[in-house]
Short mmCIF file of C-alpha atoms and ligand atoms in Angstrom, two decimals:
data_model
loop_
_atom_site.label_atom_id
_atom_site.label_comp_id
_atom_site.label_asym_id
_atom_site.label_seq_id
_atom_site.Cartn_x
_atom_site.Cartn_y
_atom_site.Cartn_z
CA MET A 1 0.00 0.00 0.00
CA ARG A 2 1.22 3.51 -0.79
CA THR A 3 2.38 5.47 2.24
CA GLN A 4 -0.20 8.13 3.01
CA GLY A 5 1.07 11.66 2.65
CA VAL A 6 -0.31 14.80 4.23
CA ILE A 7 -3.10 15.31 1.67
CA ASP A 8 -4.53 11.80 1.89
CA ARG A 9 -4.26 11.81 5.66
CA TYR A 10 -5.87 15.19 6.31
CA ARG A 11 -7.94 15.66 3.14
CA LYS A 12 -11.07 16.81 5.01
CA TYR A 13 -9.20 19.70 6.64
CA LEU A 14 -7.43 20.88 3.47
CA PRO A 15 -8.54 22.95 0.45
CA VAL A 16 -8.48 20.00 -1.97
CA SER A 17 -11.16 18.21 -3.95
CA ASP A 18 -11.43 14.90 -5.81
CA LYS A 19 -10.06 16.76 -8.83
CA THR A 20 -6.82 17.77 -7.10
CA PRO A 21 -3.98 15.54 -8.29
CA VAL A 22 -2.03 14.34 -5.25
CA ILE A 23 1.69 14.97 -5.71
CA THR A 24 3.29 13.25 -2.74
CA LEU A 25 6.58 11.72 -1.65
CA GLY A 26 5.05 10.27 1.52
CA GLU A 27 5.64 13.36 3.69
CA GLY A 28 4.43 13.84 7.26
CA SER A 29 3.89 11.21 9.99
CA THR A 30 7.26 12.13 11.50
CA PRO A 31 8.36 10.78 14.90
CA LEU A 32 7.63 12.58 18.16
CA VAL A 33 10.45 11.42 20.41
CA HIS A 34 10.44 11.66 24.21
CA ALA A 35 13.62 13.58 24.99
CA ASN A 36 14.04 12.41 28.59
CA ARG A 37 17.79 12.96 28.93
CA LEU A 38 18.00 16.61 27.94
CA GLY A 39 16.02 18.10 30.86
CA PRO A 40 18.18 16.49 33.58
CA ALA A 41 21.32 17.47 31.63
CA ILE A 42 20.40 21.16 31.86
CA GLY A 43 19.16 21.09 35.47
CA PHE A 44 15.43 20.67 34.78
CA PRO A 45 14.69 17.03 35.68
CA LYS A 46 10.90 17.50 35.84
CA LEU A 47 10.64 18.72 32.26
CA ASN A 48 8.46 16.56 29.99
CA LEU A 49 10.09 17.22 26.63
CA TYR A 50 9.31 15.83 23.19
CA CYS A 51 11.03 16.53 19.89
CA LYS A 52 9.15 16.50 16.58
CA LEU A 53 11.66 15.20 14.06
CA GLU A 54 10.72 17.07 10.91
CA GLY A 55 14.11 16.27 9.41
CA LEU A 56 12.69 12.82 8.65
CA ASN A 57 10.45 14.15 5.90
CA PRO A 58 11.30 12.98 2.34
CA THR A 59 13.66 15.86 1.53
CA GLY A 60 14.82 16.25 5.12
CA SER A 61 12.74 19.21 6.30
CA PHE A 62 9.22 20.31 7.27
CA LYS A 63 8.84 22.12 3.95
CA ASP A 64 7.55 18.92 2.33
CA ARG A 65 4.23 19.21 4.21
CA GLY A 66 3.53 22.51 2.51
CA MET A 67 5.12 21.61 -0.80
CA THR A 68 2.82 18.63 -1.42
CA MET A 69 -0.09 21.09 -1.20
CA ALA A 70 1.48 23.95 -3.19
CA VAL A 71 2.63 21.70 -6.04
CA SER A 72 -0.57 19.64 -6.17
CA LYS A 73 -2.65 22.83 -6.42
CA ALA A 74 -0.23 24.25 -9.01
CA VAL A 75 -0.79 21.17 -11.17
CA GLU A 76 -4.55 21.40 -10.64
CA GLU A 77 -4.42 25.02 -11.79
CA GLY A 78 -2.48 24.04 -14.92
CA THR A 79 0.86 25.72 -14.24
CA LYS A 80 4.00 24.43 -15.94
CA ALA A 81 6.69 25.76 -13.61
CA VAL A 82 7.30 26.78 -10.00
CA ILE A 83 9.74 29.29 -8.53
CA CYS A 84 11.04 30.07 -5.05
CA ALA A 85 13.59 32.04 -3.10
CA SER A 86 15.18 29.98 -0.40
CA THR A 87 17.73 29.68 2.35
CA GLY A 88 17.96 26.07 1.12
CA ASN A 89 15.25 23.78 2.39
CA THR A 90 12.38 25.26 0.41
CA SER A 91 14.45 24.92 -2.75
CA ALA A 92 15.24 21.26 -2.06
CA SER A 93 11.59 20.51 -1.39
CA ALA A 94 10.27 22.54 -4.34
CA ALA A 95 12.75 20.88 -6.69
CA ALA A 96 11.77 17.38 -5.56
CA TYR A 97 8.00 17.90 -5.70
CA ALA A 98 8.19 19.79 -9.01
CA THR A 99 10.11 16.89 -10.52
CA LYS A 100 7.58 14.42 -9.14
CA ALA A 101 4.86 16.50 -10.84
CA GLY A 102 6.74 16.92 -14.13
CA LEU A 103 7.07 20.69 -13.65
CA ALA A 104 10.10 22.92 -14.15
CA CYS A 105 11.56 24.49 -10.99
CA TYR A 106 13.47 27.77 -10.68
CA VAL A 107 15.38 28.55 -7.50
CA LEU A 108 17.04 31.75 -6.22
CA LEU A 109 19.51 31.22 -3.37
CA PRO A 110 21.53 33.80 -1.39
CA ALA A 111 25.05 33.20 -2.73
CA GLY A 112 27.42 31.56 -0.24
CA LYS A 113 24.81 31.27 2.51
CA VAL A 114 23.18 27.92 1.78
CA ALA A 115 24.27 24.69 3.50
CA LEU A 116 25.95 22.22 1.15
CA GLY A 117 23.40 19.43 1.50
CA LYS A 118 20.51 21.66 0.47
CA LEU A 119 22.30 23.01 -2.59
CA SER A 120 23.23 19.44 -3.56
CA GLN A 121 19.58 18.40 -3.33
CA ALA A 122 18.25 21.20 -5.53
CA LEU A 123 20.91 20.37 -8.15
CA MET A 124 20.26 16.64 -8.07
CA TYR A 125 16.48 17.02 -8.39
CA GLY A 126 17.18 19.04 -11.53
CA ALA A 127 16.14 22.55 -10.59
CA LYS A 128 17.49 25.58 -12.41
CA VAL A 129 19.53 27.09 -9.57
CA ILE A 130 20.71 30.69 -9.43
CA CYS A 131 22.99 31.96 -6.66
CA LEU A 132 21.93 35.56 -6.16
CA ASP A 133 24.12 38.44 -5.09
CA GLY A 134 21.79 39.35 -2.24
CA ASN A 135 20.20 37.85 0.86
CA PHE A 136 16.99 35.83 1.16
CA ASP A 137 14.78 38.91 1.48
CA VAL A 138 16.15 40.32 -1.80
CA ALA A 139 15.69 36.92 -3.46
CA LEU A 140 12.06 36.81 -2.31
CA ASP A 141 11.45 40.30 -3.74
CA MET A 142 12.84 39.09 -7.08
CA VAL A 143 10.62 36.01 -6.98
CA ARG A 144 7.53 38.12 -6.28
CA GLU A 145 8.32 40.10 -9.44
CA LEU A 146 9.19 37.08 -11.58
CA GLY A 147 5.95 35.36 -10.56
CA ALA A 148 3.72 38.45 -10.68
CA ASP A 149 2.09 37.63 -14.03
CA GLY A 150 0.95 34.25 -12.73
CA LYS A 151 2.69 32.19 -15.43
CA ILE A 152 5.03 30.61 -12.88
CA THR A 153 3.65 29.57 -9.50
CA ILE A 154 5.48 30.94 -6.46
CA VAL A 155 5.91 28.16 -3.90
CA ASN A 156 7.35 30.18 -1.03
CA SER A 157 5.16 30.33 2.05
CA ILE A 158 3.40 33.38 0.60
CA ASN A 159 1.63 30.71 -1.48
CA PRO A 160 -1.54 30.17 0.62
CA TYR A 161 -1.47 26.38 0.21
CA ARG A 162 1.95 26.04 1.86
CA LEU A 163 0.78 26.93 5.36
CA GLU A 164 -2.36 24.83 4.93
CA GLY A 165 -0.17 21.78 4.34
CA GLN A 166 2.18 22.69 7.17
CA LYS A 167 -0.63 22.96 9.73
CA SER A 168 -0.77 19.14 9.54
CA ALA A 169 2.24 19.07 11.87
CA GLY A 170 0.08 20.63 14.59
CA PHE A 171 -2.55 17.93 14.03
CA GLU A 172 0.09 15.21 14.35
CA VAL A 173 1.51 16.58 17.59
CA VAL A 174 -1.95 16.43 19.20
CA GLU A 175 -2.55 12.90 17.89
CA GLN A 176 0.87 11.59 18.95
CA LEU A 177 0.76 13.14 22.41
CA GLY A 178 -2.95 12.41 22.93
CA LYS A 179 -3.42 16.10 23.79
CA ALA A 180 -1.93 19.50 23.03
CA PRO A 181 1.38 20.22 24.80
CA ASP A 182 1.61 23.17 27.21
CA TYR A 183 4.20 24.86 25.01
CA LEU A 184 5.46 24.55 21.46
CA CYS A 185 8.99 25.84 20.83
CA ILE A 186 9.88 26.50 17.21
CA PRO A 187 12.50 28.37 15.15
CA VAL A 188 11.29 31.46 13.29
CA GLY A 189 12.72 32.57 9.96
CA ASN A 190 10.18 33.73 7.41
CA ALA A 191 7.60 33.06 10.17
CA GLY A 192 5.41 30.70 8.13
CA ASN A 193 5.83 27.57 10.20
CA ILE A 194 4.86 29.06 13.57
CA SER A 195 1.78 30.50 11.86
CA ALA A 196 0.94 27.12 10.32
CA TYR A 197 1.30 25.17 13.57
CA TRP A 198 -0.97 27.67 15.29
CA ARG A 199 -3.59 27.18 12.56
CA GLY A 200 -3.42 23.43 13.12
CA PHE A 201 -3.70 23.64 16.91
CA LYS A 202 -6.50 26.20 16.72
CA GLN A 203 -8.45 24.11 14.23
CA TYR A 204 -8.19 20.92 16.35
CA LYS A 205 -9.37 22.88 19.38
CA GLU A 206 -12.30 24.38 17.50
CA LEU A 207 -13.24 20.90 16.25
CA GLY A 208 -13.09 19.57 19.81
CA ILE A 209 -10.29 17.11 18.92
CA ALA A 210 -8.04 18.86 21.46
CA THR A 211 -9.26 20.52 24.66
CA SER A 212 -6.49 23.11 24.68
CA ALA A 213 -3.81 24.64 22.46
CA PRO A 214 -0.17 25.24 23.35
CA LYS A 215 1.49 28.55 24.06
CA MET A 216 3.57 29.26 20.97
CA HIS A 217 7.18 30.21 21.75
CA GLY A 218 9.03 31.14 18.57
CA PHE A 219 12.74 31.94 18.35
CA GLU A 220 14.58 34.10 15.84
CA ALA A 221 18.37 34.24 15.60
CA ALA A 222 19.60 37.35 17.43
CA GLY A 223 21.30 38.75 14.31
CA SER A 224 18.07 38.43 12.32
CA ALA A 225 15.45 39.18 14.96
CA ALA A 226 13.11 41.49 13.04
CA ILE A 227 9.93 40.49 14.86
CA VAL A 228 11.49 40.71 18.34
CA HIS A 229 12.79 44.23 17.67
CA ASP A 230 9.87 45.26 15.48
CA ARG A 231 12.09 46.50 12.66
CA ILE A 232 13.43 45.12 9.39
CA PHE A 233 17.01 43.85 9.59
CA PRO A 234 18.47 44.91 6.19
CA ASN A 235 21.62 42.82 6.74
CA PRO A 236 20.56 39.78 8.76
CA GLU A 237 23.39 37.62 10.10
CA THR A 238 23.55 34.26 11.88
CA LEU A 239 25.34 30.96 11.42
CA ALA A 240 21.87 29.42 11.38
CA THR A 241 21.60 30.20 7.67
CA ALA A 242 18.11 28.69 7.26
CA ILE A 243 16.66 31.48 9.43
CA ARG A 244 18.92 34.28 8.19
CA ILE A 245 15.94 36.47 7.25
CA GLY A 246 15.48 40.16 8.02
CA ASN A 247 11.93 40.84 6.83
CA PRO A 248 9.71 37.79 7.48
CA ALA A 249 6.81 37.35 5.06
CA SER A 250 4.39 35.99 7.69
CA TRP A 251 5.39 38.59 10.29
CA LYS A 252 1.85 39.64 11.27
CA GLU A 253 0.38 36.15 11.43
CA ALA A 254 3.29 34.99 13.60
CA VAL A 255 2.86 37.89 16.02
CA LYS A 256 -0.83 37.02 16.24
CA ALA A 257 -0.07 33.32 16.82
CA ALA A 258 2.20 34.18 19.73
CA ALA A 259 -0.25 36.71 21.20
CA ASP A 260 -3.44 34.64 20.77
CA SER A 261 -1.80 31.56 22.30
CA GLY A 262 -0.35 33.46 25.26
CA GLY A 263 3.17 32.74 24.00
CA LYS A 264 6.07 34.88 22.90
CA ILE A 265 8.56 35.42 20.08
CA ASP A 266 12.09 35.86 21.39
CA GLU A 267 15.67 35.70 20.11
CA VAL A 268 18.60 33.34 20.73
CA THR A 269 22.26 34.01 20.06
CA ASP A 270 24.43 31.92 17.75
CA ASP A 271 26.34 30.62 20.78
CA GLU A 272 23.06 29.48 22.37
CA ILE A 273 22.02 27.82 19.09
CA VAL A 274 25.32 25.95 18.77
CA ALA A 275 25.19 24.81 22.41
CA ALA A 276 21.67 23.42 21.90
CA TYR A 277 22.68 21.79 18.59
CA GLN A 278 25.49 19.93 20.34
CA LEU A 279 23.38 19.11 23.40
CA LEU A 280 20.68 17.45 21.27
CA ALA A 281 23.25 15.30 19.51
CA ARG A 282 25.15 14.38 22.68
CA THR A 283 22.26 13.78 25.08
CA GLU A 284 19.46 12.56 22.83
CA GLY A 285 21.17 11.14 19.74
CA ILE A 286 19.27 13.66 17.63
CA PHE A 287 21.14 15.38 14.82
CA CYS A 288 19.24 18.37 13.52
CA GLU A 289 20.49 21.36 11.57
CA PRO A 290 21.72 24.42 13.51
CA SER A 291 18.62 26.52 12.76
CA SER A 292 16.37 23.79 14.12
CA ALA A 293 18.23 23.88 17.44
CA ALA A 294 16.98 27.45 17.94
CA SER A 295 13.84 25.82 19.38
CA VAL A 296 15.83 24.05 22.10
CA ALA A 297 18.07 27.08 22.69
CA GLY A 298 14.91 29.10 23.23
CA LEU A 299 13.41 26.48 25.51
CA ILE A 300 16.53 26.60 27.71
CA LYS A 301 16.40 30.40 27.79
CA HIS A 302 12.73 30.39 28.78
CA LEU A 303 13.16 27.66 31.41
CA GLN A 304 15.93 29.73 32.98
CA SER A 305 13.88 32.95 32.90
CA GLY A 306 10.75 31.20 34.20
CA ALA A 307 8.77 31.99 31.03
CA ILE A 308 8.27 28.20 30.69
CA ASN A 309 7.42 26.17 33.84
CA GLU A 310 9.99 23.56 34.78
CA ASP A 311 7.44 20.70 34.90
CA ALA A 312 5.67 21.59 31.63
CA THR A 313 4.99 19.32 28.69
CA VAL A 314 6.91 20.90 25.82
CA VAL A 315 7.29 20.00 22.15
CA CYS A 316 10.35 21.36 20.35
CA VAL A 317 10.08 21.33 16.58
CA LEU A 318 13.32 20.22 14.95
CA THR A 319 12.69 21.51 11.47
CA GLY A 320 15.55 20.04 9.41
CA ASN A 321 17.97 17.12 9.29
CA GLY A 322 21.53 17.58 10.55
CA LEU A 323 22.91 15.97 7.39
CA LYS A 324 21.81 19.05 5.46
CA ASP A 325 24.79 20.93 6.85
CA PRO A 326 27.84 18.63 6.89
CA ASP A 327 30.34 21.47 7.35
CA MET A 328 29.16 22.64 10.76
CA PRO A 329 30.02 19.48 12.77
CA LEU A 330 33.50 19.39 11.27
CA LYS A 331 34.05 23.03 12.26
CA LEU A 332 32.82 22.36 15.79
CA CYS A 333 34.44 18.99 16.46
CA GLN A 334 37.74 19.61 14.61
CA PRO A 335 38.46 15.87 14.30
CA ASP A 336 41.91 14.51 13.55
CA LEU A 337 41.29 12.62 10.32
CA THR A 338 44.85 11.38 9.75
CA PRO A 339 44.77 7.64 8.94
CA VAL A 340 45.88 5.34 11.80
CA ALA A 341 47.64 1.99 11.23
CA ALA A 342 45.48 -1.15 11.52
CA ASP A 343 47.23 -2.47 14.62
CA VAL A 344 44.98 -3.73 17.39
CA ASP A 345 47.33 -2.96 20.28
CA LYS A 346 47.94 0.56 19.09
CA LEU A 347 44.22 1.11 18.52
CA ARG A 348 43.41 -0.17 22.01
CA HIS A 349 45.91 2.30 23.40
CA GLN A 350 44.71 5.20 21.25
CA LEU A 351 41.02 4.58 21.96
CA GLN A 352 41.82 4.07 25.65
CA ILE A 353 39.93 0.76 25.73
CA ASN A 354 40.99 -1.10 28.88
N1 F0G B 401 14.12 25.74 10.20
C1 F0G B 401 14.60 25.41 9.00
C2 F0G B 401 15.50 24.22 8.91
C3 F0G B 401 14.25 26.16 7.86
O1 F0G B 401 14.72 25.81 6.67
C4 F0G B 401 13.42 27.29 8.01
C5 F0G B 401 13.05 28.12 6.86
C6 F0G B 401 12.94 27.58 9.30
C7 F0G B 401 13.32 26.79 10.36
C8 F0G B 401 12.04 28.72 9.57
O2 F0G B 401 10.74 28.47 9.13
O3 F0G B 401 10.55 30.37 7.58
O4 F0G B 401 8.56 29.09 8.30
O5 F0G B 401 9.74 30.57 9.91
N2 F0G B 401 13.55 27.99 5.71
C9 F0G B 401 13.11 28.70 4.50
C10 F0G B 401 13.78 28.16 3.28
C11 F0G B 401 13.11 30.16 4.64
O6 F0G B 401 13.93 28.88 2.29
O7 F0G B 401 14.10 26.98 3.26
P1 F0G B 401 9.83 29.70 8.71
#
């Protein structure tokens, strides 16, 4: 039997009909893992923490939930090509789903600021890739203009179907946990995903499937924290390149999600992001990309400030797979990769096996 993707699974809550062709790679249904070692490791033993592993989607990020919708609707509407600006993951996802649909895919990336794995994906799936002399916000402005006549479908999260697909992650969290968590911690870049999760939680509450909805705690990188400081960052900077965005497209909806849920959008520094990235790998065996770890960095910050109760049930969304960014671990771990002779005694000594 074909693995059910987001559209088949949540058809009745999505703007699709029997006429919508379903372009799927089997996205969604990602694991929600009980992260029981991390709380004690940071001095919060009563914390009830879960991680939603969105890096296990078909192209390695949460974007696939929205892309199955955007590309299916694009095919239904008769388009022949899709276009996006991207810090990497959207481009990988768009390229894969466009190929699956037989559409052309055009991608604008901020030159030199996209993790190697993501660039490799877009190339392998056969997209036409342009590295732009400008950041993500400039690339998105270009895409808005290139797609303005409607001949090419824009599949950034300004495409209304993207967030509809992505709200399915909120549904899944409620189903997997058997209830809504007290808090959802999530990275914020272009601010689409926090908005989408809130839609999902709100809808399940309105339908009576959940009795409550979580407080939404979103985290921008400090060098790109437009929403936190209520001003555009013309030159956003952070090593978390996926969220290196200075003028988020879903700014207003994200602010509303945080306010309506009783949550908060805050910022985390690159040092806090890197510490959380390493902590997840070393305490939980979870390898996410640096930007994803902004959710855990933010959780730690809010546990320490008391903004999140120490005995709360919390879900951290880990948006992308660690393998997307193979350079970062090598920079951090600085391994000695010189070959060692195949001599058991020497190896025993070197590995300090007694
Ligand atoms: N985490 C990862 C791994 C991302 O790739 C992104 C966004 C985010 C978090 C933030 O999500 O934009 O909905 O607030 N990446 C986009 C891209 C911008 O082009 O791949 P958001």
